[in-house]
C-alpha cells in the first residue's frame, strides 16, 4: 500500500475547518453506507453544538462525529468528485464550509511479498493542550485513506495491516486500542491491536458478501487511562474476489410463444444473480443457450440477449401441431462471460407454443341425414361432426355452425356440443307434414375466432343436411275457433242454434269422419250432434243468468278422430245474447223507516231492472188506485230516471208497519211493469228525525248482548263436560290401581250380599251391571221408601260390616290371578291332599227359605196375595197387574 501523506501548518486557535479544500483518495467502487473519510472541525471553546451537512445529500451524508458516508452505491469517475461539507452552530447559526475532493485510487493489482511486509505507520496528529504555558504548535489532523483488504485471504493469521503510533510515545508510556464493528463490537475479534506497539492485524479471512467494509476508531491513552490523542478513524474495505457462482432465480422458467411467430418475437426473460460485486467483473453476468430440444424445424429457433437474458425467436416455422414445446438449457457466466476465469451455472427454459387459428374446421361428410316427426319441437334431428387440428377446447378449436340456406322460415337451429364439438341440428318451430315433407339445409362451420391471416376456409367447411318429416296423426281443429254467434235471449229449448264443425289436418291418412261431443256447458243449455256438429238448445237462453258474463256465454266442444293414437281437438262457441224486455223492474230497498208526522224525511227508492238499455230506465213510478188509502196517505215523486221519493201525504200517520205497493214501468218496447211492495215502518221521532218508539218495531234478530250470553253458556257447558270426562278417567285409573288379591281374613265370600232388585219385568232391559261388580255401591236403606219389603231383601236391623272386595280385575290380569292362587295353594303346608274330602263353605242351619222341592206349580198362585207388588214401584206394575188385579 502507498504511504499516507499529510500536510500541516502552524496556526493559532480558530473555530472552523482546518482547511478550505480537503482531498482524499477512496476506492473506485462506493457502496451505500460505506464510510469514506473523516472531516475535522475545530471548536476553540469546546461547547459549541455543531451540525454537519452536505451539498450533495443524495450521494453523501456527514455524521455528527464528522465521518462522511456514501448514501448510495456508485462508481467514481476518473475525474475527482467534489462536494461541499458545511458546519453550522445550532445556537448562533454561524456557518463554516469546506470543499471535499475525492480521487479514485488505482485499481488493486496486488502487492509484492516485499511490499506486504512493509507495514506503514499511522501517526496521531498533534494536539493543543490547555496549560498556563503559551500556545504550542498543533499538527493538522491526518486524512487517512481507506485500507483495502482482499477477501478470502489465506493468511497466515493474524495478518498485520498497519501500525498506530503517537509522537508522544517517546516521552510517555502509551497504550493503543481499536473500537468498532469487527473489534470490540459484533462481529468481535476480527481485528486486534497490540496495545504496546500499536500493530493492527486481522485474525481470519474476510467475506465481502457478509461485510463489505469496516469502520474502526484507534485510541491512544497513557498508563492511567487518560486520553493523550484524539481518536482517528480507520476504514477497511474488503476487496471482492470471484468466489460466488451465478444463481438463477428459478431453476425452471416457463414461457409461451404463438405458433407462426415471426423472427424477433419476444418470448421470455431469464434472470440470474451473483453475490459478488455487481459493479466489478466478478458480478457481471453473460447468458447463452447451450442446447435446444427438439431441434425441429431448426436447431437454432431461439436466441438470448447475453446481458439482459431476453429470449427471442430467430427463425420461422413454429407450428404447434408439429412441436408443442421447446426445452432450452440456459447458461449464465460471470467475469463478463469469460469461459476461462468465469464461474457458470445453468437453468432450464420451457417454451410452450400456443395455438392460433391456423386450421379451419372440416366436416367429416359432405351430407348428413336426419328425420323428425311433424309438430315436434326441441328435438335433435342430426349430429354434424367436424375435425379441427387446433388445440381442443380453445376458441381456435370450438366450432360454430351457421345455416346458409334451406330454412327460410327459421324452423331449425344448430347448437354446439361443448365436449365433442359436434353440431346438433334442433327443431325450434313445429313442422307440418302436409306442407313440407323434406328440408335440405346448407351449413357452414367456423371457429369462435377468425382464421389466421392468409388462411382460407376449404370446401370441407360446408356440408348439406337432408331432413325427412314423418307424418303423425294430428288433432282435429275447429274453424273458426272460437266461433261467435249472436242470438236473442229467450230462445226456446229444442231450437237449432248453429253448426260447429272441425277439420282433420291429416289429408294423407285413411280414417273415418270426426265425432263431436260436449266438453263444457256451464248452464247445460246446449247439445251437439255427434256426426254433423249441429248445436241445438236444451233450455231457454237467459241473458240474465249467472253463467253469462258481459252478455257472453261460452261453451266448449270436442272433436275426436279414430287415428292411431286417437287425437282430439277442442273448440269454443261464444254466444252473444241480445237483451229482450223479459224482466220487470223492482223496487230497492224493500224496507224503509219514516216518522209518523209530516216532516222532510222522504224515503228514497231506486228501480232495479236486470235488463239493459233500451229495456231498462228511465222508469215511471206511481201508486196504485186500490186500496184508496195508499194514495190518501202517501205520495211518490220521481227525481231521476232510476230514483224516486216516497213521503206522507197527511200530517200524521199512526206508528206501525205499512205495506206500500209501488207500480214501476220500464222504457222497453213493449213496456214491462211490476208492482213492488215497500214495507215502511212508521215510528215516533225525536227532533233529529230518529226513531224513538222502539217497542213498536219488531226485531227479527237477537241483540249483541243475547248472543254474548249464549256464547258464554256454551263455553261453560263445554268446560263442565270436560271436567266430568277428566274425573271419570281419573276414577277408572284409581280402580285399576287397587290391589288385585285380598287377604284371607277380608274374604266375604261366605256372606249374603244384596246386589239390587231384579227390575220390573221383561220390558225393563236397562240393567246396571256395575252393581254386580261393586258391592259397596249398593244404595243405603235410608233412601228406600217405607213399605213392604221382599223376603230376599237385606233386613233393616244392623248387620256386620265386612271389608269390601277389591274391584274386579282387568281381564288381562285373570291369568295372573289364577297363577298366583295356584302358587299359594302349592306352597301352603296346611293344605289337604288331593284325595281328601274338602269342605268349601258352610252357611249354617235354620234358613227361612223352604226346600226347593216344596214349591208348587203356577196353578196354585191364586192362593197368594200379591197386592204388595203395587208398592214396589213402576218397574213391578206389570207384575202387579198380572197377579194382583183380581179376575181381570
PDB file of C-alpha atoms in Angstrom, residues 100-240:
ATOM      1  CA  UNK A 100     -14.017  17.980  -0.329  1.00  0.00           C
ATOM      2  CA  UNK A 101     -12.333  16.443  -3.369  1.00  0.00           C
ATOM      3  CA  UNK A 102     -12.486  12.641  -3.765  1.00  0.00           C
ATOM      4  CA  UNK A 103      -9.980  10.976  -6.076  1.00  0.00           C
ATOM      5  CA  UNK A 104     -10.435   7.269  -7.046  1.00  0.00           C
ATOM      6  CA  UNK A 105      -7.492   5.077  -6.132  1.00  0.00           C
ATOM      7  CA  UNK A 106      -5.753   2.997  -8.781  1.00  0.00           C
ATOM      8  CA  UNK A 107      -7.125  -0.487  -9.462  1.00  0.00           C
ATOM      9  CA  UNK A 108      -5.959  -3.057  -6.967  1.00  0.00           C
ATOM     10  CA  UNK A 109      -3.438  -5.224  -8.698  1.00  0.00           C
ATOM     11  CA  UNK A 110      -1.941  -6.873  -5.676  1.00  0.00           C
ATOM     12  CA  UNK A 111       1.316  -6.143  -3.942  1.00  0.00           C
ATOM     13  CA  UNK A 112       4.527  -7.961  -3.943  1.00  0.00           C
ATOM     14  CA  UNK A 113       5.561 -10.017  -0.994  1.00  0.00           C
ATOM     15  CA  UNK A 114       8.136  -7.392  -0.133  1.00  0.00           C
ATOM     16  CA  UNK A 115       5.569  -4.599  -0.149  1.00  0.00           C
ATOM     17  CA  UNK A 116       3.242  -6.676   2.019  1.00  0.00           C
ATOM     18  CA  UNK A 117       5.859  -6.976   4.652  1.00  0.00           C
ATOM     19  CA  UNK A 118       6.263  -3.255   4.724  1.00  0.00           C
ATOM     20  CA  UNK A 119       3.778  -2.014   7.337  1.00  0.00           C
ATOM     21  CA  UNK A 120       3.021   1.661   7.241  1.00  0.00           C
ATOM     22  CA  UNK A 121       2.656   3.829  10.293  1.00  0.00           C
ATOM     23  CA  UNK A 122      -0.289   5.965  11.158  1.00  0.00           C
ATOM     24  CA  UNK A 123       0.771   8.787  13.445  1.00  0.00           C
ATOM     25  CA  UNK A 124      -1.736  10.612  15.675  1.00  0.00           C
ATOM     26  CA  UNK A 125      -1.891  14.319  14.841  1.00  0.00           C
ATOM     27  CA  UNK A 126      -0.528  16.887  17.261  1.00  0.00           C
ATOM     28  CA  UNK A 127      -2.947  18.272  19.757  1.00  0.00           C
ATOM     29  CA  UNK A 128      -3.240  21.566  21.639  1.00  0.00           C
ATOM     30  CA  UNK A 129      -3.244  21.294  25.407  1.00  0.00           C
ATOM     31  CA  UNK A 130      -4.675  23.928  27.690  1.00  0.00           C
ATOM     32  CA  UNK A 131      -1.890  24.914  30.062  1.00  0.00           C
ATOM     33  CA  UNK A 132      -0.682  28.117  31.569  1.00  0.00           C
ATOM     34  CA  UNK A 133       2.140  27.995  29.065  1.00  0.00           C
ATOM     35  CA  UNK A 134       1.764  29.865  25.814  1.00  0.00           C
ATOM     36  CA  UNK A 135       0.180  28.178  22.787  1.00  0.00           C
ATOM     37  CA  UNK A 136       2.155  25.388  21.191  1.00  0.00           C
ATOM     38  CA  UNK A 137       2.163  24.241  17.634  1.00  0.00           C
ATOM     39  CA  UNK A 138      -0.628  21.887  16.716  1.00  0.00           C
ATOM     40  CA  UNK A 139      -0.394  19.400  13.902  1.00  0.00           C
ATOM     41  CA  UNK A 140      -3.220  19.300  11.375  1.00  0.00           C
ATOM     42  CA  UNK A 141      -5.492  16.175  11.517  1.00  0.00           C
ATOM     43  CA  UNK A 142      -4.458  13.222   9.419  1.00  0.00           C
ATOM     44  CA  UNK A 143      -6.523  12.321   6.330  1.00  0.00           C
ATOM     45  CA  UNK A 144      -6.232   8.539   6.315  1.00  0.00           C
ATOM     46  CA  UNK A 145      -7.317   6.814   3.099  1.00  0.00           C
ATOM     47  CA  UNK A 146      -9.231   3.505   3.431  1.00  0.00           C
ATOM     48  CA  UNK A 147      -7.287   0.287   3.792  1.00  0.00           C
ATOM     49  CA  UNK A 148      -8.151  -2.225   1.029  1.00  0.00           C
ATOM     50  CA  UNK A 149      -8.020  -5.855   2.074  1.00  0.00           C
ATOM     51  CA  UNK A 150      -8.936  -8.727  -0.284  1.00  0.00           C
ATOM     52  CA  UNK A 151     -11.491 -11.271   0.905  1.00  0.00           C
ATOM     53  CA  UNK A 152     -10.737 -14.947   1.402  1.00  0.00           C
ATOM     54  CA  UNK A 153      -7.074 -14.292   2.229  1.00  0.00           C
ATOM     55  CA  UNK A 154      -5.200 -17.474   3.119  1.00  0.00           C
ATOM     56  CA  UNK A 155      -3.056 -15.845   5.816  1.00  0.00           C
ATOM     57  CA  UNK A 156      -1.037 -16.560   7.770  1.00  0.00           C
ATOM     58  CA  UNK A 157      -3.119 -15.091  10.545  1.00  0.00           C
ATOM     59  CA  UNK A 158      -3.047 -12.816  12.331  1.00  0.00           C
ATOM     60  CA  UNK A 159      -2.017 -10.728   9.351  1.00  0.00           C
ATOM     61  CA  UNK A 160      -0.527  -7.293  10.108  1.00  0.00           C
ATOM     62  CA  UNK A 161      -2.182  -4.343   8.433  1.00  0.00           C
ATOM     63  CA  UNK A 162      -0.861  -1.024   9.836  1.00  0.00           C
ATOM     64  CA  UNK A 163       0.789   0.333  12.969  1.00  0.00           C
ATOM     65  CA  UNK A 164      -0.800   3.069  15.019  1.00  0.00           C
ATOM     66  CA  UNK A 165       1.711   5.409  16.644  1.00  0.00           C
ATOM     67  CA  UNK A 166       1.760   8.697  18.526  1.00  0.00           C
ATOM     68  CA  UNK A 167       4.662  11.167  18.619  1.00  0.00           C
ATOM     69  CA  UNK A 168       4.249  11.286  22.381  1.00  0.00           C
ATOM     70  CA  UNK A 169       5.280   7.678  22.831  1.00  0.00           C
ATOM     71  CA  UNK A 170       8.871   8.939  23.241  1.00  0.00           C
ATOM     72  CA  UNK A 171       8.089  10.779  26.453  1.00  0.00           C
ATOM     73  CA  UNK A 172       5.108   8.774  27.748  1.00  0.00           C
ATOM     74  CA  UNK A 173       4.227   5.106  28.106  1.00  0.00           C
ATOM     75  CA  UNK A 174       1.116   4.768  25.891  1.00  0.00           C
ATOM     76  CA  UNK A 175      -1.471   2.046  25.299  1.00  0.00           C
ATOM     77  CA  UNK A 176      -3.230   1.619  21.943  1.00  0.00           C
ATOM     78  CA  UNK A 177      -6.722   0.171  21.246  1.00  0.00           C
ATOM     79  CA  UNK A 178      -9.321  -0.011  18.458  1.00  0.00           C
ATOM     80  CA  UNK A 179     -13.103   0.056  18.718  1.00  0.00           C
ATOM     81  CA  UNK A 180     -15.964  -0.535  16.341  1.00  0.00           C
ATOM     82  CA  UNK A 181     -17.650  -3.430  14.492  1.00  0.00           C
ATOM     83  CA  UNK A 182     -15.073  -6.145  13.942  1.00  0.00           C
ATOM     84  CA  UNK A 183     -13.057  -5.188  17.007  1.00  0.00           C
ATOM     85  CA  UNK A 184     -14.970  -4.842  20.258  1.00  0.00           C
ATOM     86  CA  UNK A 185     -18.421  -4.911  18.616  1.00  0.00           C
ATOM     87  CA  UNK A 186     -20.019  -7.816  16.770  1.00  0.00           C
ATOM     88  CA  UNK A 187     -18.550  -9.480  14.921  1.00  0.00           C
ATOM     89  CA  UNK A 188     -15.833  -9.226  17.551  1.00  0.00           C
ATOM     90  CA  UNK A 189     -12.231 -10.383  17.274  1.00  0.00           C
ATOM     91  CA  UNK A 190     -11.752  -9.875  13.560  1.00  0.00           C
ATOM     92  CA  UNK A 191      -9.288  -7.013  14.124  1.00  0.00           C
ATOM     93  CA  UNK A 192      -6.854  -6.825  17.044  1.00  0.00           C
ATOM     94  CA  UNK A 193      -4.158  -4.289  18.029  1.00  0.00           C
ATOM     95  CA  UNK A 194      -1.012  -4.687  20.031  1.00  0.00           C
ATOM     96  CA  UNK A 195      -1.511  -2.297  22.938  1.00  0.00           C
ATOM     97  CA  UNK A 196       2.231  -1.592  23.203  1.00  0.00           C
ATOM     98  CA  UNK A 197       3.382  -1.394  19.597  1.00  0.00           C
ATOM     99  CA  UNK A 198       0.029  -0.320  18.094  1.00  0.00           C
ATOM    100  CA  UNK A 199       0.238  -3.069  15.455  1.00  0.00           C
ATOM    101  CA  UNK A 200      -3.284  -3.567  13.863  1.00  0.00           C
ATOM    102  CA  UNK A 201      -3.888  -7.095  12.489  1.00  0.00           C
ATOM    103  CA  UNK A 202      -6.680  -9.196  11.007  1.00  0.00           C
ATOM    104  CA  UNK A 203      -7.287 -12.594  12.581  1.00  0.00           C
ATOM    105  CA  UNK A 204      -9.221 -14.508   9.889  1.00  0.00           C
ATOM    106  CA  UNK A 205     -10.301 -14.355   6.264  1.00  0.00           C
ATOM    107  CA  UNK A 206     -12.918 -11.746   5.399  1.00  0.00           C
ATOM    108  CA  UNK A 207     -16.065 -12.246   3.294  1.00  0.00           C
ATOM    109  CA  UNK A 208     -17.181  -9.249   1.287  1.00  0.00           C
ATOM    110  CA  UNK A 209     -20.627 -10.750   0.759  1.00  0.00           C
ATOM    111  CA  UNK A 210     -21.187 -10.574   4.513  1.00  0.00           C
ATOM    112  CA  UNK A 211     -19.474  -7.263   5.389  1.00  0.00           C
ATOM    113  CA  UNK A 212     -18.098  -5.059   2.621  1.00  0.00           C
ATOM    114  CA  UNK A 213     -16.239  -2.580   4.876  1.00  0.00           C
ATOM    115  CA  UNK A 214     -15.265  -1.992   8.488  1.00  0.00           C
ATOM    116  CA  UNK A 215     -15.182   1.379  10.268  1.00  0.00           C
ATOM    117  CA  UNK A 216     -12.758   1.296  13.196  1.00  0.00           C
ATOM    118  CA  UNK A 217     -11.522   4.014  15.559  1.00  0.00           C
ATOM    119  CA  UNK A 218      -7.994   3.966  17.065  1.00  0.00           C
ATOM    120  CA  UNK A 219      -7.278   5.320  20.571  1.00  0.00           C
ATOM    121  CA  UNK A 220      -4.062   6.231  22.485  1.00  0.00           C
ATOM    122  CA  UNK A 221      -4.076   6.581  26.295  1.00  0.00           C
ATOM    123  CA  UNK A 222      -1.421   6.745  28.987  1.00  0.00           C
ATOM    124  CA  UNK A 223      -0.927   4.107  31.649  1.00  0.00           C
ATOM    125  CA  UNK A 224      -3.533   5.834  33.803  1.00  0.00           C
ATOM    126  CA  UNK A 225      -6.131   5.592  31.058  1.00  0.00           C
ATOM    127  CA  UNK A 226      -6.056   9.289  30.206  1.00  0.00           C
ATOM    128  CA  UNK A 227      -6.565  10.130  26.548  1.00  0.00           C
ATOM    129  CA  UNK A 228      -3.452  11.658  25.088  1.00  0.00           C
ATOM    130  CA  UNK A 229      -4.540  11.781  21.440  1.00  0.00           C
ATOM    131  CA  UNK A 230      -7.802  12.369  19.609  1.00  0.00           C
ATOM    132  CA  UNK A 231      -9.189   9.097  18.156  1.00  0.00           C
ATOM    133  CA  UNK A 232      -8.533   8.547  14.481  1.00  0.00           C
ATOM    134  CA  UNK A 233     -10.879   6.715  12.030  1.00  0.00           C
ATOM    135  CA  UNK A 234      -9.667   3.747  10.055  1.00  0.00           C
ATOM    136  CA  UNK A 235     -11.787   2.446   7.160  1.00  0.00           C
ATOM    137  CA  UNK A 236     -11.039  -1.069   5.912  1.00  0.00           C
ATOM    138  CA  UNK A 237     -12.655  -2.030   2.575  1.00  0.00           C
ATOM    139  CA  UNK A 238     -12.957  -5.709   1.698  1.00  0.00           C
ATOM    140  CA  UNK A 239     -11.933  -6.200  -1.913  1.00  0.00           C
ATOM    141  CA  UNK A 240     -14.238  -8.565  -3.841  1.00  0.00           C
TER     142      UNK A 240
END
